[in-house]
PDB file of C-alpha atoms in Angstrom:
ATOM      1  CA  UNK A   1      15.675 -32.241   4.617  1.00  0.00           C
ATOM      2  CA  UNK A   2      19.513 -32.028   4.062  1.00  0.00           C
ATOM      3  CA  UNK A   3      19.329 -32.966  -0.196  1.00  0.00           C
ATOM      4  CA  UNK A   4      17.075 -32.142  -3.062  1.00  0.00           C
ATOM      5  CA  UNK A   5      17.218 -33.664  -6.467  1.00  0.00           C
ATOM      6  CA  UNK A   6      14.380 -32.132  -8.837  1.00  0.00           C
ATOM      7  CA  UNK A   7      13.935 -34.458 -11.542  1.00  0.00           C
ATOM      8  CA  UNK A   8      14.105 -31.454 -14.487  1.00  0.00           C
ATOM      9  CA  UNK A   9      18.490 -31.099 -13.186  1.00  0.00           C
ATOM     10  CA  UNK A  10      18.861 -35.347 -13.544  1.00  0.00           C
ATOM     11  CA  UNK A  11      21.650 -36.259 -15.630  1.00  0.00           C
ATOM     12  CA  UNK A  12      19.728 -37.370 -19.368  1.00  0.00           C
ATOM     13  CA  UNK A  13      20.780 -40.221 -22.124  1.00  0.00           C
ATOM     14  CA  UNK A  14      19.070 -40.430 -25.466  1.00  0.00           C
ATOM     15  CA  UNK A  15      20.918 -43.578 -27.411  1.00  0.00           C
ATOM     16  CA  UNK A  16      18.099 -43.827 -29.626  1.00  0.00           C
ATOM     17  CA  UNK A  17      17.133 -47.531 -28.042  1.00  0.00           C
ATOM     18  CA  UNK A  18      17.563 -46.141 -24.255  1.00  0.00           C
ATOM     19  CA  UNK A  19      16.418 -42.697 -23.147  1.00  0.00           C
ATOM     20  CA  UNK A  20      18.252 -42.592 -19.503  1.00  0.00           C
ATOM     21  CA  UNK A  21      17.840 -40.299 -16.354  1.00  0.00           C
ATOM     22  CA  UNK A  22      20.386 -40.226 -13.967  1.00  0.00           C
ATOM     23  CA  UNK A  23      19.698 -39.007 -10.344  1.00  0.00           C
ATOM     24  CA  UNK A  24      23.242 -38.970  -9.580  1.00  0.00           C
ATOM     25  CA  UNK A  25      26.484 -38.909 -11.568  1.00  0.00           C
ATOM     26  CA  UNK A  26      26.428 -42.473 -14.175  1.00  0.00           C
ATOM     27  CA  UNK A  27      28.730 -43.222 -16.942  1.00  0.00           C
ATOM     28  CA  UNK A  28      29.800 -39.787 -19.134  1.00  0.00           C
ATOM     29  CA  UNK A  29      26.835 -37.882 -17.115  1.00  0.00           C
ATOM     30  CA  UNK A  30      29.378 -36.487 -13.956  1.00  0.00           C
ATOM     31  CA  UNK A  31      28.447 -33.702 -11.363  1.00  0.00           C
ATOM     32  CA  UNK A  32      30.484 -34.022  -8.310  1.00  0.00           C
ATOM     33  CA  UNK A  33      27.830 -31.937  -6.422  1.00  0.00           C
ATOM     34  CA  UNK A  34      25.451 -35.399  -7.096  1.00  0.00           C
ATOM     35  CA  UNK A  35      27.737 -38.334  -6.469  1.00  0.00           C
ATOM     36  CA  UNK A  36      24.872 -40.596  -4.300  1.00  0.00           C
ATOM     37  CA  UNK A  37      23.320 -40.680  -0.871  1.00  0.00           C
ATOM     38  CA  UNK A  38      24.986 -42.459   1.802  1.00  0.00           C
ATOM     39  CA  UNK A  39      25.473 -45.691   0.286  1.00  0.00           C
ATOM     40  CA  UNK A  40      22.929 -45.612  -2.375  1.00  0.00           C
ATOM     41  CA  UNK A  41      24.755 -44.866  -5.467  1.00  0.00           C
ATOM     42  CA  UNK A  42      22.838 -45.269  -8.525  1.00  0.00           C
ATOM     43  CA  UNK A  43      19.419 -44.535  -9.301  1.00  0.00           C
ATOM     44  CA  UNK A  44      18.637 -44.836 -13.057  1.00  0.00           C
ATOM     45  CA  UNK A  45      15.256 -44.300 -14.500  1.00  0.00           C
ATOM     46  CA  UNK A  46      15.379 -46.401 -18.187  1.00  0.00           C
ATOM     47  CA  UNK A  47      13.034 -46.385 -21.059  1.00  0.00           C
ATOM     48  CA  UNK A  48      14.025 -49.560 -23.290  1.00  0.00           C
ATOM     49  CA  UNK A  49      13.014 -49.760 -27.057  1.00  0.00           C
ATOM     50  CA  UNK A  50      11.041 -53.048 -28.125  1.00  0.00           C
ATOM     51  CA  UNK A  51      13.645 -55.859 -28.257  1.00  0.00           C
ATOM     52  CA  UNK A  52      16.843 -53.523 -27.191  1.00  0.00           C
ATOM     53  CA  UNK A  53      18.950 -53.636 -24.231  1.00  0.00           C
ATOM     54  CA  UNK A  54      22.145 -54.037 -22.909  1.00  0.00           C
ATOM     55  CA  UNK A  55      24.533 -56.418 -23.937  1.00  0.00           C
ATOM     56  CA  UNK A  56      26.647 -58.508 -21.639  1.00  0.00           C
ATOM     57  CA  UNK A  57      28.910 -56.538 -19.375  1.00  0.00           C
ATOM     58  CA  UNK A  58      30.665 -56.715 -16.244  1.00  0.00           C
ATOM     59  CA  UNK A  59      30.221 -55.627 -12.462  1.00  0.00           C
ATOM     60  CA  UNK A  60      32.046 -56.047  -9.288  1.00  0.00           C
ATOM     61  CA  UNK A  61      31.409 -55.167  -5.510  1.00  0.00           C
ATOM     62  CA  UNK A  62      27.942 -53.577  -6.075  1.00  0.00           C
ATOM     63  CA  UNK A  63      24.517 -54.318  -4.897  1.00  0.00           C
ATOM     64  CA  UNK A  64      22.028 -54.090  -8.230  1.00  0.00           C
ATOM     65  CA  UNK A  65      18.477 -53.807  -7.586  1.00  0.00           C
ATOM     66  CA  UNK A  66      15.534 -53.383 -10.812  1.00  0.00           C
ATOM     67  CA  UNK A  67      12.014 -51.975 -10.246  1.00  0.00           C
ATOM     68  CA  UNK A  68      10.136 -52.972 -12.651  1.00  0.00           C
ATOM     69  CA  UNK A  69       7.454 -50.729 -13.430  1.00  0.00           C
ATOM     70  CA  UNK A  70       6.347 -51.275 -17.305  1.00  0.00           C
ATOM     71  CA  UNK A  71       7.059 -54.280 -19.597  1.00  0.00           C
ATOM     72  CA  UNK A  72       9.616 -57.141 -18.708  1.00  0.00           C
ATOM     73  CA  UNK A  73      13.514 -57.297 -18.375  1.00  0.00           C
ATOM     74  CA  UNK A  74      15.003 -60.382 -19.864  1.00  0.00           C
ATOM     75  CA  UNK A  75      18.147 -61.327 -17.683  1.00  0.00           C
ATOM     76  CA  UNK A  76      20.567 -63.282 -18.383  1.00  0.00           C
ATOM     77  CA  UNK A  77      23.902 -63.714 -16.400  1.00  0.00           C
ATOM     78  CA  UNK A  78      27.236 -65.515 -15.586  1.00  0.00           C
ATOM     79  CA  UNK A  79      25.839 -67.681 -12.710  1.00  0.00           C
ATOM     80  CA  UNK A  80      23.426 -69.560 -15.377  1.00  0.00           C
ATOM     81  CA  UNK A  81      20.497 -67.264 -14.175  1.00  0.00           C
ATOM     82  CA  UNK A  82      17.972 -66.335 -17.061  1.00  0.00           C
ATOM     83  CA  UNK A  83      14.909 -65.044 -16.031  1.00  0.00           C
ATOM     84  CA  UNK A  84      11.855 -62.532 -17.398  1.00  0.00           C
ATOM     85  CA  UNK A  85      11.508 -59.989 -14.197  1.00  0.00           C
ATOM     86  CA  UNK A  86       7.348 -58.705 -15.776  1.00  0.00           C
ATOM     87  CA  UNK A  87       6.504 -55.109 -13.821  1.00  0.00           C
ATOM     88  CA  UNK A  88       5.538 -55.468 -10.167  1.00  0.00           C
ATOM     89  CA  UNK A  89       8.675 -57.679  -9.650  1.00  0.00           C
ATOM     90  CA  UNK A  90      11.790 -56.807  -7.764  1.00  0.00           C
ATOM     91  CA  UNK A  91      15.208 -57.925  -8.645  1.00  0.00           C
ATOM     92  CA  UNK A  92      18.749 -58.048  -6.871  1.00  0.00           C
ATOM     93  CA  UNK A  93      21.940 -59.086  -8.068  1.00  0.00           C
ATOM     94  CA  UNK A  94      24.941 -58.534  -5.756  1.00  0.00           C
ATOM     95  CA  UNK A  95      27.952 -58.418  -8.280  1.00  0.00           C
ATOM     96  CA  UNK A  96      29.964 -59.371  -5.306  1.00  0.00           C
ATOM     97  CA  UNK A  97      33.696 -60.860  -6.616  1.00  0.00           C
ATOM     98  CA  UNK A  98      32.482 -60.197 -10.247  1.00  0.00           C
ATOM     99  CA  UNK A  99      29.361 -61.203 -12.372  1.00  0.00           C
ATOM    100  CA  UNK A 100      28.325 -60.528 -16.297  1.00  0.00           C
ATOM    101  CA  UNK A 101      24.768 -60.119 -17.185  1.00  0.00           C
ATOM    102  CA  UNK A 102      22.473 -58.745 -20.027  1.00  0.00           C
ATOM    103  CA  UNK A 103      19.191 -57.112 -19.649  1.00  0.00           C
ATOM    104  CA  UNK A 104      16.709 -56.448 -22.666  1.00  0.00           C
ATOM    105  CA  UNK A 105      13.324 -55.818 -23.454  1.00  0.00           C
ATOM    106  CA  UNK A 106      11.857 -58.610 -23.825  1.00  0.00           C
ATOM    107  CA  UNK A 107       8.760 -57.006 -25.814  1.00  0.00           C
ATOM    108  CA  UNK A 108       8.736 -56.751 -29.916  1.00  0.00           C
ATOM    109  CA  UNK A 109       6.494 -54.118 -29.631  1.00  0.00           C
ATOM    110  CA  UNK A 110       5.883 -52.711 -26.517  1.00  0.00           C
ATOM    111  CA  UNK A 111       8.859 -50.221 -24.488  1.00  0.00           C
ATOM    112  CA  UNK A 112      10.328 -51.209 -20.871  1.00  0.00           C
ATOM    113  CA  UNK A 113      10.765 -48.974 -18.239  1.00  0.00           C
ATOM    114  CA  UNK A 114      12.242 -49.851 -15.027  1.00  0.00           C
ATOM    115  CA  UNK A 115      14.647 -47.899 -11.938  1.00  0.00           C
ATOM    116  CA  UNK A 116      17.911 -49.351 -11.730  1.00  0.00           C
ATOM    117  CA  UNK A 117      19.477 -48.767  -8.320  1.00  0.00           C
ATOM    118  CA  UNK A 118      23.084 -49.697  -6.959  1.00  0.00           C
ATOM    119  CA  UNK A 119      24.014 -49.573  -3.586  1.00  0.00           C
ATOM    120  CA  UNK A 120      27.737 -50.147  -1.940  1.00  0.00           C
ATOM    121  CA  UNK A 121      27.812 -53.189  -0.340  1.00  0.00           C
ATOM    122  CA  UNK A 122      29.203 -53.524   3.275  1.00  0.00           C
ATOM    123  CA  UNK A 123      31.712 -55.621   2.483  1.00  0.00           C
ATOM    124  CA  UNK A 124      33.579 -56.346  -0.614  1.00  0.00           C
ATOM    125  CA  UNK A 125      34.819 -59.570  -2.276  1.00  0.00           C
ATOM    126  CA  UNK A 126      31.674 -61.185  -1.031  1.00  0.00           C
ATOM    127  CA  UNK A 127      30.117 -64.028  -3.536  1.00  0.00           C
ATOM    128  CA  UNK A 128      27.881 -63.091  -6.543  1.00  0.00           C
ATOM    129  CA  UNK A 129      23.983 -63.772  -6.023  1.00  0.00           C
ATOM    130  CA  UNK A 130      20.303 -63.398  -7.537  1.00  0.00           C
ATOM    131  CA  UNK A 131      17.157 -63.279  -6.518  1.00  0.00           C
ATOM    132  CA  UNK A 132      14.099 -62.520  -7.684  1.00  0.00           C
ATOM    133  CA  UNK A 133      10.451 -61.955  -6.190  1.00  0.00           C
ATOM    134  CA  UNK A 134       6.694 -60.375  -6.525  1.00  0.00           C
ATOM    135  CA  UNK A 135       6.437 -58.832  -3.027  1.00  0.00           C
ATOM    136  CA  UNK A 136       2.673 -58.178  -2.895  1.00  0.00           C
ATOM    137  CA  UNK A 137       1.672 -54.958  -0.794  1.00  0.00           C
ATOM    138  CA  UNK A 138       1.100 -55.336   2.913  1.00  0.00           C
ATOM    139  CA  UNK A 139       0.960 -52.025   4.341  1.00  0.00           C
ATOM    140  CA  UNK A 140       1.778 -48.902   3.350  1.00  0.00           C
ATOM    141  CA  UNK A 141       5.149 -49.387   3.706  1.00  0.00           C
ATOM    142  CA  UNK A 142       6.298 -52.475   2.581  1.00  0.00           C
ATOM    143  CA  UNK A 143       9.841 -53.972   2.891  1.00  0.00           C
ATOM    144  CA  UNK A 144      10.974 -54.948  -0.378  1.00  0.00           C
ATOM    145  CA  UNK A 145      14.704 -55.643   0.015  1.00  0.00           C
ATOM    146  CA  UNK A 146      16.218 -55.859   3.214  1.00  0.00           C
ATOM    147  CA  UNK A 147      19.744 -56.951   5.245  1.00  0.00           C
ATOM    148  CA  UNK A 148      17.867 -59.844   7.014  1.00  0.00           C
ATOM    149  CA  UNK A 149      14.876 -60.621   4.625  1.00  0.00           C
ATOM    150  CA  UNK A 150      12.388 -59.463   6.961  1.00  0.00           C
ATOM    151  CA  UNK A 151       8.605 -59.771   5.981  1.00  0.00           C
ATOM    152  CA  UNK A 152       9.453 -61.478   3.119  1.00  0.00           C
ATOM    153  CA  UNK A 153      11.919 -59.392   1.445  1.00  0.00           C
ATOM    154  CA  UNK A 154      15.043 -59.923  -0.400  1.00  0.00           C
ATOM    155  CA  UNK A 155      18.210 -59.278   0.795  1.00  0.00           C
ATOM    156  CA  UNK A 156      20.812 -56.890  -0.181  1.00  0.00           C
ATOM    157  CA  UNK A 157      24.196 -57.069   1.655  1.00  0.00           C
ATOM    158  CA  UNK A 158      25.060 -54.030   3.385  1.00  0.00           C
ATOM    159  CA  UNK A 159      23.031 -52.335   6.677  1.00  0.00           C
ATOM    160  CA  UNK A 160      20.297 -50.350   4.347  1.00  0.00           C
ATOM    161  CA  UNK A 161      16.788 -51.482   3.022  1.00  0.00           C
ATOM    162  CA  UNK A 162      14.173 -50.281   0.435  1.00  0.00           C
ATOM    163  CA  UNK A 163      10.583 -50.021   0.896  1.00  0.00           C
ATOM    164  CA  UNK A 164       7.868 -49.683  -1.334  1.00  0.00           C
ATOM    165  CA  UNK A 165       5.622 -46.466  -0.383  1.00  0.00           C
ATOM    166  CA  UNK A 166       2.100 -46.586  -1.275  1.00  0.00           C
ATOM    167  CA  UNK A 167      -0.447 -43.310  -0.732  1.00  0.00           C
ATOM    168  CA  UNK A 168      -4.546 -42.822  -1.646  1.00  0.00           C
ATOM    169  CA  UNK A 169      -5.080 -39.331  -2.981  1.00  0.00           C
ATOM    170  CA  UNK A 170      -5.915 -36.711  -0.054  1.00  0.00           C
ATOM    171  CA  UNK A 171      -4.056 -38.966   2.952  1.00  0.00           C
ATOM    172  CA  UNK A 172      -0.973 -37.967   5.313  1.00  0.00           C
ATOM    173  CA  UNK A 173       1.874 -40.302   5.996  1.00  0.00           C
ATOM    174  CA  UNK A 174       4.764 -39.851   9.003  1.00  0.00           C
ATOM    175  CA  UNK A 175       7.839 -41.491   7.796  1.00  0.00           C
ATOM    176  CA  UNK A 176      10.536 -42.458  10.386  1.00  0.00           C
ATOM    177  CA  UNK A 177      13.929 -42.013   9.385  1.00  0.00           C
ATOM    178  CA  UNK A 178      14.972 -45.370  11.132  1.00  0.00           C
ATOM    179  CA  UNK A 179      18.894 -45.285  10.478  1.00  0.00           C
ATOM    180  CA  UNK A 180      21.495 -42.376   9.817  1.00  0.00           C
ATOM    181  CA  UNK A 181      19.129 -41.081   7.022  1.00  0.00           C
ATOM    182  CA  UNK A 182      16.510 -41.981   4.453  1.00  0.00           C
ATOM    183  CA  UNK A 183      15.733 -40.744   0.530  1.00  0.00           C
ATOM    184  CA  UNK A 184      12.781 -40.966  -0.809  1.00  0.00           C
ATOM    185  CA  UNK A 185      12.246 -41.387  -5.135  1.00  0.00           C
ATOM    186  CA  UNK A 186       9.182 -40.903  -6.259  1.00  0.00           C
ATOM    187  CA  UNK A 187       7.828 -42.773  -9.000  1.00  0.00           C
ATOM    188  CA  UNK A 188       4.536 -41.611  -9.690  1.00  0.00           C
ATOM    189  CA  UNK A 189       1.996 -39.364  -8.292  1.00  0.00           C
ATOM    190  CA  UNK A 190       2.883 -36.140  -6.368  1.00  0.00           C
ATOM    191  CA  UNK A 191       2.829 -35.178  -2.249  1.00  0.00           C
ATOM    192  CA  UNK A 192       3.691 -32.205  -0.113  1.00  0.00           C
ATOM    193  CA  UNK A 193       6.674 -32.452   2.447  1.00  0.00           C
ATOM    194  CA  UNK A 194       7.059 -31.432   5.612  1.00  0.00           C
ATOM    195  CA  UNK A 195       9.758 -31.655   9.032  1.00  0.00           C
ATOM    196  CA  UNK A 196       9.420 -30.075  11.730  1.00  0.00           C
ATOM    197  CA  UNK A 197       6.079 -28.424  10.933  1.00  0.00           C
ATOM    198  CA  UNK A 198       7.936 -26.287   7.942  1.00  0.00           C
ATOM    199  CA  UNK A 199       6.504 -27.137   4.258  1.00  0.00           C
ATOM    200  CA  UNK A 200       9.632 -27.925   2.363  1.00  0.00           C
ATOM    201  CA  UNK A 201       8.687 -28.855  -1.307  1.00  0.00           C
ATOM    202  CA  UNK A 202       6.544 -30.416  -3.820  1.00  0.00           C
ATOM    203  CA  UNK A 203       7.706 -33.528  -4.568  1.00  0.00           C
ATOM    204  CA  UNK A 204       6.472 -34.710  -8.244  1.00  0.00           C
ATOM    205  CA  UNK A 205       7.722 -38.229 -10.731  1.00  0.00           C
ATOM    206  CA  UNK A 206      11.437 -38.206 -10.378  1.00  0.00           C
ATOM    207  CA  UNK A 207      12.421 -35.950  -7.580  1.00  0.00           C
ATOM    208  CA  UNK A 208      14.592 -37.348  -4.795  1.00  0.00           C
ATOM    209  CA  UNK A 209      15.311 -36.211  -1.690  1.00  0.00           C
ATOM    210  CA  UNK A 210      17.268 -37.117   1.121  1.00  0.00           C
ATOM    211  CA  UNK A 211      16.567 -36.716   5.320  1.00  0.00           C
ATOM    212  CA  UNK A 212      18.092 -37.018   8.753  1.00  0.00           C
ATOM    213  CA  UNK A 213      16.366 -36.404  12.073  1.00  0.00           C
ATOM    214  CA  UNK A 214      12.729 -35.493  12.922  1.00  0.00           C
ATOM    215  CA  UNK A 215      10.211 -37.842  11.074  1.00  0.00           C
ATOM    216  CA  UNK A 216       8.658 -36.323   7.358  1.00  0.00           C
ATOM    217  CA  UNK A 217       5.265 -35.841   6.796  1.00  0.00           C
ATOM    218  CA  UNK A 218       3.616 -36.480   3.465  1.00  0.00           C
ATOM    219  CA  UNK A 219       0.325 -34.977   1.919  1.00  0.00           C
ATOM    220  CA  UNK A 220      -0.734 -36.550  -1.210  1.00  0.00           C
ATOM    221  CA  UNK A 221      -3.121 -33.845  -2.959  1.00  0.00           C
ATOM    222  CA  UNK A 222      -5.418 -35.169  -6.129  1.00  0.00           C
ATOM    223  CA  UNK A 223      -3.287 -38.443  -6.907  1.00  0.00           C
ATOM    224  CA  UNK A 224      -1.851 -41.260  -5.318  1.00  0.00           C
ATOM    225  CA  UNK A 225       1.314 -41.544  -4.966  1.00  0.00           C
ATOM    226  CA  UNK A 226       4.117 -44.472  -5.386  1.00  0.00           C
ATOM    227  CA  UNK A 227       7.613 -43.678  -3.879  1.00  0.00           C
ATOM    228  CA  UNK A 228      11.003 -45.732  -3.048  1.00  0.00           C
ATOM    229  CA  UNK A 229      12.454 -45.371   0.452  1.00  0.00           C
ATOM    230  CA  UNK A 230      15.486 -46.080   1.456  1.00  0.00           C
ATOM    231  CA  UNK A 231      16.510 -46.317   4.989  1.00  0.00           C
ATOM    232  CA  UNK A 232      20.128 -45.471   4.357  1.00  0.00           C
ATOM    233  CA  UNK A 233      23.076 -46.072   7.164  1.00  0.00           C
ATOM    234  CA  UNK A 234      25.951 -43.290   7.557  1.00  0.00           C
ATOM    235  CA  UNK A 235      28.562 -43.386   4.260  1.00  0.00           C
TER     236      UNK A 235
END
């Protein structure tokens, strides 16, 4: 493991209407030791209030992706997209040559929370695009967005792709890093690491880390555990 981001040292927001953590450096939050991974540049974890959001605003050369995991994001963009994206669904919009969008809750009553995750796209000046999708569970890893849309998947547009990671309580788990490195965000649940027969940490509900080399071996203990990987090329 060459990277470590304990979710206690993220970057935090509190607007009132959005309570915000930032795994690496977002808007005013700025630590030049936490910058990204590779190409993964953003990963956000967003509490909404009941009908709040953010208004329209701009992006440009940036691959967007929302995980969805309480409530439902009411998009609306620039290319005449407006969709509800409920929990369980994945979302991508590559802001290519420039899009503007809104997101908001679309509950009265209820709050959203969701990941919001940029990448760098391989190339830039490349045409705006959306997509949407439920990508049920097929294995324990499951490709969720993808450069060629494998299995299903969306696509993002640069050499990387994000996989769903799904563990029972008390199971073990080898995870290949299959490019120049991987990072793993967990979302809920909690699991020992280990590479290269060393224990390296605990990994608990916001903690990131990032590999290269030898495959990592995960222990879940008493809960299951949901995680993000990303198979990540070199920066």
């Amino acid at each position: 493991m060459d990277y470590f981001r304990p979710a206690s040292e993220r970057g935090s927001v509190d607007l009132g209407w959005l309570q915000s953590q930032h795994s690496f450096s977002f808007a005013n939050y700025y630590d030049p030791e936490h910058m990204g991974y590779s190409v993964l540049r953003v990963i956000n974890q967003d509490t909404v209030a009941p009908a709040k959001g953010f208004a329209t605003h701009s992006h440009k050369d940036m691959e967007i992706i929302s995980y969805v995991t309480k409530g439902v994001v009411e998009h609306v963009d620039s290319m005449g997209n407006r969709y509800q994206v409920p929990a369980g669904d994945i979302q991508v919009m590559s802001a290519g040559t420039g899009v503007s969008h809104s997101e908001f809750n679309a509950s009265d009553s209820e709050p959203l929370e969701f990941l919001q995750i940029w990448l760098k796209p391989q190339q830039l000046g490349l045409s705006p695009a959306y997509q949407q999708a439920n990508i049920q569970q097929s294995q324990t890893l499951t490709p969720l967005v993808t450069p060629d849309g494998r299995d299903g998947s969306l696509l993002m547009k640069q050499d990387a792709a994000l996989y769903r990671l799904l563990l029972p309580a008390h199971s073990e788990f080898r995870l290949e890093v299959m490019k120049a490195c991987g990072y793993l965000h967990v979302v809920s649940g909690a699991a020992k690491i280990q590479q290269d027969g060393r224990a390296l940490h605990h990994i608990r509900p916001g903690d990131g880390a990032g590999f290269s080399g030898d495959p990592v071996v995960l222990l879940t203990d008493d809960y299951p555990l949901e995680a993000l990987w990303f198979d990540l090329p070199s920066a």
